[in-house]
Every structure is written in C-alpha cells, then in structure tokens.
Coordinates of C-alpha atoms in Angstrom, one line a residue:
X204 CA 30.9 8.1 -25.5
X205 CA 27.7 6.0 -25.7
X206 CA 24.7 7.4 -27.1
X207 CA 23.2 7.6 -24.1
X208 CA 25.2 9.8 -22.5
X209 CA 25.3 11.9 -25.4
X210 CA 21.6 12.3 -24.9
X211 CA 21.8 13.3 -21.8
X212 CA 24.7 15.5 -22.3
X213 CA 27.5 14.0 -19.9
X214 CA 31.0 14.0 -20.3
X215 CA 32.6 11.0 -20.3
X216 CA 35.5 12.4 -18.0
X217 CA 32.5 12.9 -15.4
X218 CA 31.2 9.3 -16.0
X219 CA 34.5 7.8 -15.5
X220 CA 35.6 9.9 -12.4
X221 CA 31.8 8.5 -10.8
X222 CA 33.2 5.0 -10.6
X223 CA 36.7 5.0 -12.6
X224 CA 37.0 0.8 -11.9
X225 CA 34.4 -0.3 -13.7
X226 CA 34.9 -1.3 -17.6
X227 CA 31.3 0.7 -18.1
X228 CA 30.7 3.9 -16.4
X229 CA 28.0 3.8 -13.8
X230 CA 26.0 6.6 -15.2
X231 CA 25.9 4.4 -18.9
X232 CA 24.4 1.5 -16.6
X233 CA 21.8 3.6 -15.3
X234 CA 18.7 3.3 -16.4
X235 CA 16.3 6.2 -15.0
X236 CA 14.9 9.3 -16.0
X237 CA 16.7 12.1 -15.2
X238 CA 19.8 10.0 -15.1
X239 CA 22.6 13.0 -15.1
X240 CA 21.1 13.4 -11.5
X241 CA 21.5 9.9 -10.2
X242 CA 24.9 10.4 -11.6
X243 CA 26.1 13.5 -10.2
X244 CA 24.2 12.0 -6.5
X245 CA 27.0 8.8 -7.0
X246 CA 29.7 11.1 -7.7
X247 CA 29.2 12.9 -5.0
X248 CA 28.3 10.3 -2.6
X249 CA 30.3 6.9 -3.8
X250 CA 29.0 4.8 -1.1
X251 CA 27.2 4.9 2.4
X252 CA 30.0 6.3 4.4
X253 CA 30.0 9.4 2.3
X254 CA 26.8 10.7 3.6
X255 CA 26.7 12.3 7.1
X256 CA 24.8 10.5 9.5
X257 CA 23.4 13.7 11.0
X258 CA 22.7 15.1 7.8
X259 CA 20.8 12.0 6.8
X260 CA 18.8 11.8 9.9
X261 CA 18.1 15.5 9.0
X262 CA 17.1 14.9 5.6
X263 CA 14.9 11.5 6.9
X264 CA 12.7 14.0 9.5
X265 CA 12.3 16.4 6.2
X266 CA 10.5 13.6 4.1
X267 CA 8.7 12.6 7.2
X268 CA 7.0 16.1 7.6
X269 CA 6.4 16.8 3.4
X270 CA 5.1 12.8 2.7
X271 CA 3.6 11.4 6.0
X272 CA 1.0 13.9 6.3
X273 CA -0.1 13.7 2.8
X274 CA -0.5 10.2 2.1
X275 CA -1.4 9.5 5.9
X276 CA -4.6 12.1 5.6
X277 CA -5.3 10.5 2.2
X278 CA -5.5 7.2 3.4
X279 CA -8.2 8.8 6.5
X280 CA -10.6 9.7 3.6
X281 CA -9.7 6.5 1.5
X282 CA -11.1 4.5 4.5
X283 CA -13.9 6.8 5.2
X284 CA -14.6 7.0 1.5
X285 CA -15.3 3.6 1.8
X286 CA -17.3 3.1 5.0
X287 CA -19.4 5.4 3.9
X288 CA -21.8 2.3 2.6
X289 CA -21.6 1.2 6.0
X290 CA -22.8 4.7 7.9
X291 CA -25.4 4.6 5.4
X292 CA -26.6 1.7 5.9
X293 CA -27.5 2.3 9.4
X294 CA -29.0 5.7 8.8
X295 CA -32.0 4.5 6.8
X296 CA -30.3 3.6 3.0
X297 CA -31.7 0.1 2.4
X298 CA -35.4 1.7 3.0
X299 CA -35.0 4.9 1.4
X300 CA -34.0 2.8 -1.8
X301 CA -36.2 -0.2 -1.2
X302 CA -33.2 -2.2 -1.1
X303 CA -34.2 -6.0 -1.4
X304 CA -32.5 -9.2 -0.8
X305 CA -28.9 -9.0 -1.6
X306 CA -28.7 -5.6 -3.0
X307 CA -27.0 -4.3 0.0
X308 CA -24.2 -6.8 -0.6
X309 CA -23.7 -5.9 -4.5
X310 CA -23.7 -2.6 -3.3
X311 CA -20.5 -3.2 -1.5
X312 CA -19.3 -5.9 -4.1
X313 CA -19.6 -3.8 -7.5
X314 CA -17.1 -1.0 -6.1
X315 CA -14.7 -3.9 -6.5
X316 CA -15.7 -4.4 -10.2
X317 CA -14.3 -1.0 -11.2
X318 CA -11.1 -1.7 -9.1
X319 CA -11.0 -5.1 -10.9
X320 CA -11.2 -4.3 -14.2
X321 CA -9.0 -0.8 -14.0
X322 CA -6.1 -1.7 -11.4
X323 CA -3.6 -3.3 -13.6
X324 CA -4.3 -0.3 -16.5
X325 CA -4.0 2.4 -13.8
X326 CA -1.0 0.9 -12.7
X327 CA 1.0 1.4 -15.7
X328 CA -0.9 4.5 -16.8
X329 CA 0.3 5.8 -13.6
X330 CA 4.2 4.8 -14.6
X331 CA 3.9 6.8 -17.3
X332 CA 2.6 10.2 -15.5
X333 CA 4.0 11.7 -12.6
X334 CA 2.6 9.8 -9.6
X335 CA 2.1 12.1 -7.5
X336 CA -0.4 14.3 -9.5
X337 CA -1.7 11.0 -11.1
X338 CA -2.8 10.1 -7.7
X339 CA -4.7 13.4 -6.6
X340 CA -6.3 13.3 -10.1
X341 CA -8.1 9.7 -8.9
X342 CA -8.7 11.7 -5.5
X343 CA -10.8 14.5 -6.8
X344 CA -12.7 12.2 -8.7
X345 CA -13.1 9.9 -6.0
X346 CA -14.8 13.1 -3.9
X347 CA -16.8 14.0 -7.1
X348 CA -18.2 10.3 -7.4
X349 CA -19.4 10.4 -3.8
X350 CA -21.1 13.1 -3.9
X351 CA -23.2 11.8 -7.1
X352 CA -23.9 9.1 -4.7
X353 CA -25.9 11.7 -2.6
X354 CA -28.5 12.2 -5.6
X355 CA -29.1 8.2 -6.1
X356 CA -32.8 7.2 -6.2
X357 CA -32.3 3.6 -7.1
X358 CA -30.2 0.4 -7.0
X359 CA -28.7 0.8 -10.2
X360 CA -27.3 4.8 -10.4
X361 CA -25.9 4.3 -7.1
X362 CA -24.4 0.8 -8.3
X363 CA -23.2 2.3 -11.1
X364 CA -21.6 4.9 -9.3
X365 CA -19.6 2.4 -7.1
X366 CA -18.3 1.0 -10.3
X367 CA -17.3 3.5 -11.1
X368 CA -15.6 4.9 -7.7
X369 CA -13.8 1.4 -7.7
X370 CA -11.9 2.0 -10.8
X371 CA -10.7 5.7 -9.6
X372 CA -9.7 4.0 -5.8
X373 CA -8.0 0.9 -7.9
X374 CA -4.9 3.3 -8.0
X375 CA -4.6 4.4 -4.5
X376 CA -2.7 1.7 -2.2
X377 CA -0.1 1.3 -5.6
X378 CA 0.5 5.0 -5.7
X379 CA 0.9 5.1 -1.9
X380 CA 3.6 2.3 -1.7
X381 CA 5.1 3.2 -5.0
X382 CA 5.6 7.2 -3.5
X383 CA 6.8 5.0 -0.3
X384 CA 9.5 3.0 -2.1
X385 CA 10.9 6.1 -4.0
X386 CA 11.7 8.3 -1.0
X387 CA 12.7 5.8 1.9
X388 CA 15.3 2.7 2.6
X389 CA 13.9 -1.1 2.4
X390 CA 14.5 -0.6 6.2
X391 CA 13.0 2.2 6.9
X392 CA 9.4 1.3 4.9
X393 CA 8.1 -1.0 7.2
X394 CA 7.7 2.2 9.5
X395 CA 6.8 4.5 7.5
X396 CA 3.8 2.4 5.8
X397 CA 2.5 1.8 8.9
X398 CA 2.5 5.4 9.7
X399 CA 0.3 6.3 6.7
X400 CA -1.5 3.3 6.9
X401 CA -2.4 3.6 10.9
X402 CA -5.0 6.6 9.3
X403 CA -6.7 3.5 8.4
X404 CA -7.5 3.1 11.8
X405 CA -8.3 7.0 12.0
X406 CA -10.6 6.4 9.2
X407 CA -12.4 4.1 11.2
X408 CA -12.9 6.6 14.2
X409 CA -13.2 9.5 12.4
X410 CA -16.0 7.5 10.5
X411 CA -17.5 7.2 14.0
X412 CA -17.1 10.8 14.7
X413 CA -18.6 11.9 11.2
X414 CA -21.4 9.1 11.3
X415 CA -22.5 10.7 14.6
X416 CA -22.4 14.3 14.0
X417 CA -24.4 13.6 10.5
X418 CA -27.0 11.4 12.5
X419 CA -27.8 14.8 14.1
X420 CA -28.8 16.7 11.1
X421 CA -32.1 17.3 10.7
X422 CA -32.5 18.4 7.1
X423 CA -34.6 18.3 3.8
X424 CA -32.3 15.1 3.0
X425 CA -31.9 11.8 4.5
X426 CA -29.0 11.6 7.1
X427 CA -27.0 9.3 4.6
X428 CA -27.5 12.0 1.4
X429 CA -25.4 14.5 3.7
X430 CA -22.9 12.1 4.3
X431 CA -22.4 11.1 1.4
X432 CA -22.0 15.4 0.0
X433 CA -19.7 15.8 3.4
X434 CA -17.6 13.0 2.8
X435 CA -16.9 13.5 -1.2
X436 CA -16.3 17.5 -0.3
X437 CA -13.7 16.7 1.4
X438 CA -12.0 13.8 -0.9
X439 CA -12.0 16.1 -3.5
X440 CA -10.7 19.3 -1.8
X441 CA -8.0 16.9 -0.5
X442 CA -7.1 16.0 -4.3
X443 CA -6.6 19.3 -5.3
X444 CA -3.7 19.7 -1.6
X445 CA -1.8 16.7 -3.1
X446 CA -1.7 17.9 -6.5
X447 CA -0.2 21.3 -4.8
X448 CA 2.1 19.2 -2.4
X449 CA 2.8 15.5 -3.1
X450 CA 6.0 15.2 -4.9
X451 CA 6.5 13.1 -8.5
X452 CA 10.2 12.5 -8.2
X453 CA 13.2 13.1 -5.6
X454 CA 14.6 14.6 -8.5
X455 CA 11.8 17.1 -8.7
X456 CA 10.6 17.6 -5.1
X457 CA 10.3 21.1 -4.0
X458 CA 11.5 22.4 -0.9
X459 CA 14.8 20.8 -0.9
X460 CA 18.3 21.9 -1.5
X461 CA 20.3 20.4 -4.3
X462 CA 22.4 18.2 -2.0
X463 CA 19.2 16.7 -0.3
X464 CA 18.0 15.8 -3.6
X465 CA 21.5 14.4 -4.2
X466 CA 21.1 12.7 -0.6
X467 CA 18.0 11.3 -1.9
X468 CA 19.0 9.5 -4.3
X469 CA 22.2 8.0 -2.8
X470 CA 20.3 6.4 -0.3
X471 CA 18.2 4.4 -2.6
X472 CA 21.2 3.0 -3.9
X473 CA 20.8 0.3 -0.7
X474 CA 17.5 -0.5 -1.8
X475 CA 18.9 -2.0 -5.4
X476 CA 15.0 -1.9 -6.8
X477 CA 15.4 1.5 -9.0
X478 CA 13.3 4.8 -8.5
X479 CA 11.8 6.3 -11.6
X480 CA 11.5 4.8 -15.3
X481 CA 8.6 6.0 -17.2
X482 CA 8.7 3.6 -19.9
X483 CA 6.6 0.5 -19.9
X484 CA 8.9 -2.3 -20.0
X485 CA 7.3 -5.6 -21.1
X486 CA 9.7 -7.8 -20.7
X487 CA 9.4 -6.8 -16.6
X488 CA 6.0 -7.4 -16.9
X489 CA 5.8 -10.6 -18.4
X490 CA 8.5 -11.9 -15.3
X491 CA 6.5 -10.3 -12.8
X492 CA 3.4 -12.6 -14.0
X493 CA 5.1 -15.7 -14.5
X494 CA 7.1 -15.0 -11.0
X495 CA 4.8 -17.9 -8.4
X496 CA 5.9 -14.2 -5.8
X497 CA 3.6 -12.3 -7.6
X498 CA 1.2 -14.8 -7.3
X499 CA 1.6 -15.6 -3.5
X500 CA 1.4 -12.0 -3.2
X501 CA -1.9 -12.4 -4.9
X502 CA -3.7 -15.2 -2.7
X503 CA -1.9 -13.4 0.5
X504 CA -3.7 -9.9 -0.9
X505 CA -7.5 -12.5 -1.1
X506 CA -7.2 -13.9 1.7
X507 CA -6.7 -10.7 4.0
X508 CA -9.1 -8.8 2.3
X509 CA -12.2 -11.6 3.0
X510 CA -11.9 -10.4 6.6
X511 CA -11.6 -6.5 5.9
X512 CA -14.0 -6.2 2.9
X513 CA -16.5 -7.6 6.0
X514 CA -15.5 -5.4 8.3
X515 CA -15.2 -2.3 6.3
X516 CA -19.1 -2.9 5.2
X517 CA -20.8 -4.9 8.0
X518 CA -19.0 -4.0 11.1
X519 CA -22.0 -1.4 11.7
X520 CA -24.2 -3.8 11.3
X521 CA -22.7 -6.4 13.8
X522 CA -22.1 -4.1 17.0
X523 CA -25.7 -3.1 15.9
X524 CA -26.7 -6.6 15.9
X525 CA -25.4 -6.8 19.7
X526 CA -28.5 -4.7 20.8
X527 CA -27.1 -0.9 20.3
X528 CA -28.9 1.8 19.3
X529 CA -28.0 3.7 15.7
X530 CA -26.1 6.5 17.4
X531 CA -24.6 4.5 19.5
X532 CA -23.0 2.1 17.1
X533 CA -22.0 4.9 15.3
X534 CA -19.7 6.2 18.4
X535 CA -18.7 2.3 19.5
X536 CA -16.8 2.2 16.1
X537 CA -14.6 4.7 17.2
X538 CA -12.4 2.5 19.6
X539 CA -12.6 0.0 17.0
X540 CA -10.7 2.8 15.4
X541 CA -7.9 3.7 17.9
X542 CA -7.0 -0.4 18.5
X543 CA -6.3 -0.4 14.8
X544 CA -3.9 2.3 15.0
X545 CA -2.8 1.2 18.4
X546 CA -2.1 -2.5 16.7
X547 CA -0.3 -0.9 13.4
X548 CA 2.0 0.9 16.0
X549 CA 3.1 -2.0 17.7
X550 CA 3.7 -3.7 15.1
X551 CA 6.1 -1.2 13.6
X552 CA 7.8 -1.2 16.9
X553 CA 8.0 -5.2 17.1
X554 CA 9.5 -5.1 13.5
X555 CA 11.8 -2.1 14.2
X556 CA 13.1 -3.9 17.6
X557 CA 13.0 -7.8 16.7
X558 CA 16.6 -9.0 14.9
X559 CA 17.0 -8.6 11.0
X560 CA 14.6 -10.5 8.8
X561 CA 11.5 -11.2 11.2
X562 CA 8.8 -9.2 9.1
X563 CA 7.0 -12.8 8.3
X564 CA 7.4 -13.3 12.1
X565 CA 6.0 -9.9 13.3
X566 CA 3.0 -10.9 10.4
X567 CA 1.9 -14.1 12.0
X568 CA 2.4 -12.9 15.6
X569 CA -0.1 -10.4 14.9
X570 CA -2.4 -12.4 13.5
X571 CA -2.8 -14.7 16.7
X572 CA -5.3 -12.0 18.4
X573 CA -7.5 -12.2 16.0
X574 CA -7.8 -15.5 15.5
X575 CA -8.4 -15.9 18.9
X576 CA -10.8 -12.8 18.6
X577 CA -13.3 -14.3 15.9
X578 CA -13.1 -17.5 17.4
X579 CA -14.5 -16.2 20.7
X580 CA -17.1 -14.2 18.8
X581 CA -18.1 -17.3 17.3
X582 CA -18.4 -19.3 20.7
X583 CA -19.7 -16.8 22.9
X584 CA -23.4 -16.9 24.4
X585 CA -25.6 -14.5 22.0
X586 CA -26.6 -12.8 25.4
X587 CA -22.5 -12.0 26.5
X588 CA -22.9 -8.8 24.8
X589 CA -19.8 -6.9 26.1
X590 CA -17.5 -9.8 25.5
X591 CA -18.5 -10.8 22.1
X592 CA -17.7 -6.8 21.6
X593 CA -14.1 -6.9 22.7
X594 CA -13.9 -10.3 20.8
X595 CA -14.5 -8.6 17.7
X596 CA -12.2 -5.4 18.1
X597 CA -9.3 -8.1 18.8
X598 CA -10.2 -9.0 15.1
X599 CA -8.9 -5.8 14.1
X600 CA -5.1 -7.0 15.1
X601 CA -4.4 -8.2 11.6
X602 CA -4.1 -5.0 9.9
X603 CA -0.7 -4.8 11.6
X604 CA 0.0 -8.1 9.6
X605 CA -1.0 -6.8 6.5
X606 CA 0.9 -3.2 6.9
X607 CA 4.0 -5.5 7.6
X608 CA 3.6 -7.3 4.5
X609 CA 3.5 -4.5 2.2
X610 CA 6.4 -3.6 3.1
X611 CA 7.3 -7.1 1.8
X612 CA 6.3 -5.9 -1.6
X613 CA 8.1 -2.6 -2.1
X614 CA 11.1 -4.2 -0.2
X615 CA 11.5 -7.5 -2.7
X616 CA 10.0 -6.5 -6.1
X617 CA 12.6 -4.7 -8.2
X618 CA 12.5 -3.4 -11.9
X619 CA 9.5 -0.2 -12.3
X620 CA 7.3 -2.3 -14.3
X621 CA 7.5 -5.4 -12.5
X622 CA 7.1 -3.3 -9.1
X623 CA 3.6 -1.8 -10.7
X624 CA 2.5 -5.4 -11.6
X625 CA 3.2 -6.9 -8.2
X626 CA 1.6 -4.3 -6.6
X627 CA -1.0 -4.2 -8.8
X628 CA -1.4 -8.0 -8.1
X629 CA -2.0 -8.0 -4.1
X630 CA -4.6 -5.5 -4.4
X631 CA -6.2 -7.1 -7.3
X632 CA -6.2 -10.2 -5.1
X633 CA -7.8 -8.1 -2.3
X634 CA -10.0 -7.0 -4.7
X635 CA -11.1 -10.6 -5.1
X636 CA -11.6 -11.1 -1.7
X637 CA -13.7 -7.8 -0.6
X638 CA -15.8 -8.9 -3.4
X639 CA -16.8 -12.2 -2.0
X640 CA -16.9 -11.3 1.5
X641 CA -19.8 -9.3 1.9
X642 CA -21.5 -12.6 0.7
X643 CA -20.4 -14.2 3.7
X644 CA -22.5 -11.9 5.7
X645 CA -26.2 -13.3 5.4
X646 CA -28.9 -10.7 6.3
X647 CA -30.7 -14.1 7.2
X648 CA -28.1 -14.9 10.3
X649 CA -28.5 -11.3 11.4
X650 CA -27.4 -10.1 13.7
X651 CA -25.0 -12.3 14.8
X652 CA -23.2 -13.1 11.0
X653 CA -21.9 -16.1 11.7
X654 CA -20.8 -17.3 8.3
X655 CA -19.3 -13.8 8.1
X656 CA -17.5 -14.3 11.2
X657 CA -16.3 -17.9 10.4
X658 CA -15.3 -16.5 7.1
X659 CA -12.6 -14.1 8.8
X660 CA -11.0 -17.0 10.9
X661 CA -10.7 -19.5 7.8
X662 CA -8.5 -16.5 6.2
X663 CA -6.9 -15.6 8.8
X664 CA -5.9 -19.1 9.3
X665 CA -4.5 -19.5 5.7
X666 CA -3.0 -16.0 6.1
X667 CA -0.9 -16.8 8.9
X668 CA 0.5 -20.1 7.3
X669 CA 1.3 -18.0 4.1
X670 CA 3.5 -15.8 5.8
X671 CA 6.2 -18.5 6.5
X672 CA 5.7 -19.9 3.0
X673 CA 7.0 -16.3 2.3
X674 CA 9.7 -17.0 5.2
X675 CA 10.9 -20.1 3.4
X676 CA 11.0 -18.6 -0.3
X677 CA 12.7 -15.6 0.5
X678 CA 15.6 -17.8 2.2
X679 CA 15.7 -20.2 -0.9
X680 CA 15.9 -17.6 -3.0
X681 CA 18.4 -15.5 -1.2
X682 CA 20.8 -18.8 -1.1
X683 CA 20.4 -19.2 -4.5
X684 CA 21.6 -15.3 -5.5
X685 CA 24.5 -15.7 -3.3
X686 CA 25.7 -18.4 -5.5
X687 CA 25.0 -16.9 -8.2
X688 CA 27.3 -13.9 -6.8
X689 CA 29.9 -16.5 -6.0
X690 CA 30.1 -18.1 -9.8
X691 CA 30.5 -14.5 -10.7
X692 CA 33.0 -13.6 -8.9
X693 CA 35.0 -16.4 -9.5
X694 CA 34.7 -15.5 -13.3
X695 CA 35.7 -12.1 -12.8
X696 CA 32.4 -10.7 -13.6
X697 CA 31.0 -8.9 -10.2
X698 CA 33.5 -7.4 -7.8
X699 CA 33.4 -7.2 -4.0
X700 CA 33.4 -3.4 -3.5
X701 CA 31.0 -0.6 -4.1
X702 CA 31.2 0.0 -7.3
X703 CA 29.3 -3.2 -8.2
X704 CA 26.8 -2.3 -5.8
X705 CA 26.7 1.6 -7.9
X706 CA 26.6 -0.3 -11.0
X707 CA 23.1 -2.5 -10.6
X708 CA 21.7 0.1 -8.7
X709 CA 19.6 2.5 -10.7
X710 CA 20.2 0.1 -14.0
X711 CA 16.2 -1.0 -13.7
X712 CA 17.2 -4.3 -13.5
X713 CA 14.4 -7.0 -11.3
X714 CA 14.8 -8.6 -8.2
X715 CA 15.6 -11.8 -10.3
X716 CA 18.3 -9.8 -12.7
X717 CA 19.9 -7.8 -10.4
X718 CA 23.0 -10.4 -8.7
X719 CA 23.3 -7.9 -6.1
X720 CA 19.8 -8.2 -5.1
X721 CA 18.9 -9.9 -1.2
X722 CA 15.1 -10.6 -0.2
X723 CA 14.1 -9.6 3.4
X724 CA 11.4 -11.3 5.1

C-alpha cells in the first residue's frame, strides 16, 4: 500500500476492486482533496453507463436550483456595482466633486488598478480557501467599499476607494467559472455560464430601474450619495447569503444525498480537467504562462473588454448625448438591458443546437451585429436620433461572444493551478482593456464619442478574427494528442477502455499532460 493511501486510510482491496486492470490503482492516481470520495464515486460508478439517465437529469435540475440563483444574482450586483460610476455620473457627481478634465475617466480606470495588481494573488489565495466562502468574503467587502464611496468629498478618497474595490472584484469572474467548472460537464457549461452571466444584462436594466427610482429622492444627499449606500447594502447583504449557501466542494455541498455527491463526481470524470486541489502547484503555473493559450486568452480577454469597459461607464452618457433627458436615459438603459440577456440566450441556444465543436463559430457569428451596430452609429446623421439608438443596443450582441468563450476556458485549461492562472489571465487582459477604454471616450467629442465608438469596432474586428485562430489551435492541438495516444498505445502504455479514462481523470494532471485530454472549440 502506497503512502498515500495509507494517509487517507484506504484499503488496498477497495483500490484494486475500483479499477482491478490497471498496474496502479485509480484512487493512488488521484490527486484531489478528499480523494477516498472520488474513489468510492468510481467504484460505484466505473463509467458513464453506470449512472441513470433519469437520475442524472435529476441531479443536473438540483445544481441548477442551489448554483444558478446564487452566482446569477451575484453577477446582477457585480454589474450594478459597477455601473454605479455611470448613474452617478448623470445625477450631478462630476459637479458635486468639481471633477475636471479627465478625472471622470481615472475614475473608471483606477478600479482596474486594484484588479490589476490583486487578480493573479486572489486567484491562488482563492485555491487555497474554500471558494465559495472566499468569494462572498470579496462580496461583503465589495458592498462595504461602495458605500464608503457615498461619503467621498474629493477626487482622490473616492479614487482611492475604486482601487481598492478593484482588487476585492478581481476575484469574482474566476470564482464564478471556477464554482462553474467543478459542478457541471464541459458540455453543459456553455449553458450554464450564460445563464449566470445573462444577469449581466439584468444588471444593466435593473441599473435602469434603480438609477430611476434614486433620481426621485429628494433628500439631504445628492441623488448619487444614495445610490451609492443602496447599491453597497445590498452587495454586502448578498455576501453574507453566499457564505450561508454557495457550496466549496461537491464533496461538501449540503443538501444532497451521498449518492448525488457520488454522482457528482462521476460526472466530472468526462471533463478530464480535475475538481479540487488546494495546493499551489508551480510547476502548473509556470506551463500555464509559458502556454501562447493562456496568452491568446489574454489579448482575446483586452480586446473584448475595450468595448464593455466603454459601455459599462459611458453608455449613460451617449444615449444622453442623443438629446434625452437624465431620467429618461436612466429608463432607455433598460432595454439595453433585456437585448443583452435576450442575445446571451440565443447564443446558448445556437451553441446547444449547432453540431459538436462550433463554440468559435457561435463567437464570431455573434459578433457580426455589433459590428454592423457601431459602424452604423458611426455613419449615421447626428440628427437620426432613434436610429443611431438601436445602432448602439445592436453593440450589445457581443456579450454572447464573450459568454461563449469562457466556456472555452473552463472547458480546455486543465490542472487546478494552471486553471486559476488562465483564468486569471483573460480577466487580467480585460483588465487591460477597461483601463484604456474610457480614454477612448473624449469629453471633447461629446456627445457623440466617436473615438469611443470607433474604438469598439477596431476590437470587435480583431475579436472576431481571434476566435478562429482559437478554431485552428484547438484542431492542431487536438491532432497532435491523438498521436500522442496512438504511440502510446502502440507501446502498451494507455489502453482503449475506461479505466484509462478513470486513471488521468482526477490525477491533476494539465490539458498538455493529460493523453486523454481533447480541446473543444
């Protein structure tokens, strides 16, 4: 008996009866905490066919009703969180402050200094802690942070105070495709990131909804001091529901019976990317960097956030700028809103319909509207106020892109360390990008932006190319593992059946390590 097992107190008889063909026992190959679990899960479910169909759909609705919610509602106030410059901005901030010259723009470029300089630490910090409370921790501070905001006199508290809300938001989108990747299928992601992330879109209208109702108050504070209180209220209250209710582990996750657990766990055996290691591995992390993936992931995670670091801040400011009042700007972002979530839908639907491997297709086909929507914004008469509006809520079609190719990232990273350092690496790219863009946006080409504007088509442009570079490496790389699997099989040294597939899955091995590894794209 190896000294692992003997440390986690399992009998070799049990080992062997899990997978009696191989010449190591499948629970001395794996490589997770709580490994006696993953174990017992392949013992009692040795390969796909042993779990019940109906039992699995079952068990998928379950994880739908205790995760969707959660990170879906989170992700409402992540986007509101962030808007809130944007409300502000229209409800008398840049006087109240005496805001001059580009001051407005640093405000909504130094929340991305704190996310720069904190992502990749709060990445691994968060390998080592339970994710799930890791995440509402950052929450609650998040809500705490905004409503310091409320209390700025100045410039340089409330820029400090974005700083610092950038770092405690750096950890967010990780955590929330991390969580993703732990419970669900490389399949079934795409969907179910879409679903979480379409409360994006729900951010934006509910913005709308909240920007309104707080343009009515008629207090002792400016409207944008209550928004800011409202807003971080809530953020916070909703840190201390996920701490209660988001789970840290399938092995851990209340609610469930012990054979759902087991379930769980079987299932991610498909996936061949791992589900929990707390220890920091370096060697993963120094592949991940020195992987050119990581670093397309990178410029693909710049290049879509030039456009949405824009939007999120200025779009207020834009449908202002076509002759709207401040109220009702506030209530036109609200179908700006709904066509997000209406786009994210249907491109869940396109990828869930279209044939195996189209992701990178779905991506750029949803990228085509708004192309086609800046570049009418751009050429339209100043005066064609209606149409340069629709123009600019096609630009919104790209977030379906984007939801697509995160899935990309959970789906072809393997390995926990890597898997925190590649998706560490697209955000810190779009951390990059939301920094620059607001630059883009010159208060001297107001209203109409158009540098802004001709910023979001360039990326766009570059965006949808990069999705079939992605189309083309994944292919290259997926011939190049199959013969790879055929030189080892030909040595005796991977076998055909399930047992190789039990063997590499929970081991913590990379996407690059693992033989039995495919990309999808």
């Amino acid at each position: 008996m190896t000294d692992f097992t003997k440390d986690n107190g399992i009998a070799q008889h049990e080992l062997e009866h899990v997978e009696p063909d191989l010449k190591v026992p499948v629970a001395a190959k794996i490589n997770q905490a709580n490994a006696e679990i993953y174990a017992e899960a392949l013992r009692r479910y040795p390969d796909d066919e042993s779990i019940d169909k109906e039992a699995e759909r079952r068990l998928k609705r379950k994880l739908d009703m205790r995760i969707l919610p959660l990170l879906g509602m989170c992700y409402f106030f992540y986007y509101v969180d962030k808007t809130t410059l944007s409300y502000a901005a229209i409800f008398g901030i840049k006087d109240d402050l005496q805001l001059k010259g580009t001051e407005y723009s640093w405000l909504s470029s130094v929340f991305y200094f704190g996310w720069l300089v904190w992502s990749i630490p709060s990445n691994l910090i968060m390998q080592r802690c339970p994710p799930g409370w890791y995440l509402a921790f950052n929450i609650f501070l998040w809500g705490a942070l905004l409503i310091c905001q409320a209390a700025a006199q100045n410039f340089t508290v409330l820029a400090v105070l974005r700083v610092l809300s950038g770092a405690f938001e750096a950890i967010a989108d990780p955590a929330f495709m991390l969580i993703t990747s732990m419970f669900y299928t490389r399949e079934e992601q795409p969907s179910r990131i879409s679903a979480w992330y379409a409360w994006n879109g729900i951010g934006v209208a509910g913005g709308g909804l909240i920007g309104y109702g707080i343009g009515q108050l008629k207090g002792s504070m400016a409207s944008w001091r209550y928004e800011f209180i409202v807003v971080g209220a809530l953020c916070a209250f909703w840190g201390i529901i996920l701490f209660v209710l988001l789970p840290n582990s399938p092995t851990t996750f209340r609610g469930f019976t012990e054979d759902e657990k087991f379930m769980m766990i079987a299932r991610m055996r498909r996936n061949q990317t791992g589900v929990e290691q707390r220890s920091i591995n370096w060697r993963q992390i120094r592949e991940a960097y020195l992987d050119y993936k990581t670093w397309l992931f990178f410029i693909l995670g710049f290049v879509s956030a030039v456009p949405n670091g824009g939007i999120s801040n200025f779009s207020t400011l834009v449908i202002q700028g076509l002759g709207f009042d401040t109220l009702h700007t506030a209530l036109l972002g609200i179908p700006q809103g709904v066509l997000v979530v209406i786009w994210i839908g249907l491109g869940a639907l396109a990828n869930k319909y279209m044939r195996k491997n189209s992701r990178t297709l779905v991506c750029a086909m949803f990228m085509i509207p708004t192309m086609a929507g800046a570049l009418g914004f751009l050429l339209a008469p100043t005066n064609a106020y209606v149409g340069r509006l629709i123009c600019f809520y096609l630009t919104g079609s790209y977030q379906a892109s984007f939801v697509i190719c995160l899935s990309l990232v959970t789906s072809n990273t393997a390995g926990q360390s890597k898997k925190m350092i590649v998706s560490a690496m697209i955000w810190f790219g779009s951390c990059v990008g939301s920094i620059s863009s607001p630059f883009f946006y010159k208060s001297e080409e107001a209203p109409s932006y158009r540098s802004g504007i001709a910023s979001l088509l360039a990326t766009n442009v570059i965006e949808f190319l990069l999705f079939f570079v992605f189309r083309y490496a994944f292919k290259w790389e997926n011939r190049k593992k199959e013969k790879l699997r055929a030189e080892m099989r030909a040595r005796g040294e991977l076998g055909h059946d399930q047992a190789a597939l039990n063997a590499t899955a929970f081991q913590d091995l990379t996407d690059k390590e693992n033989p039995n590894f495919e990309y999808v794209y």
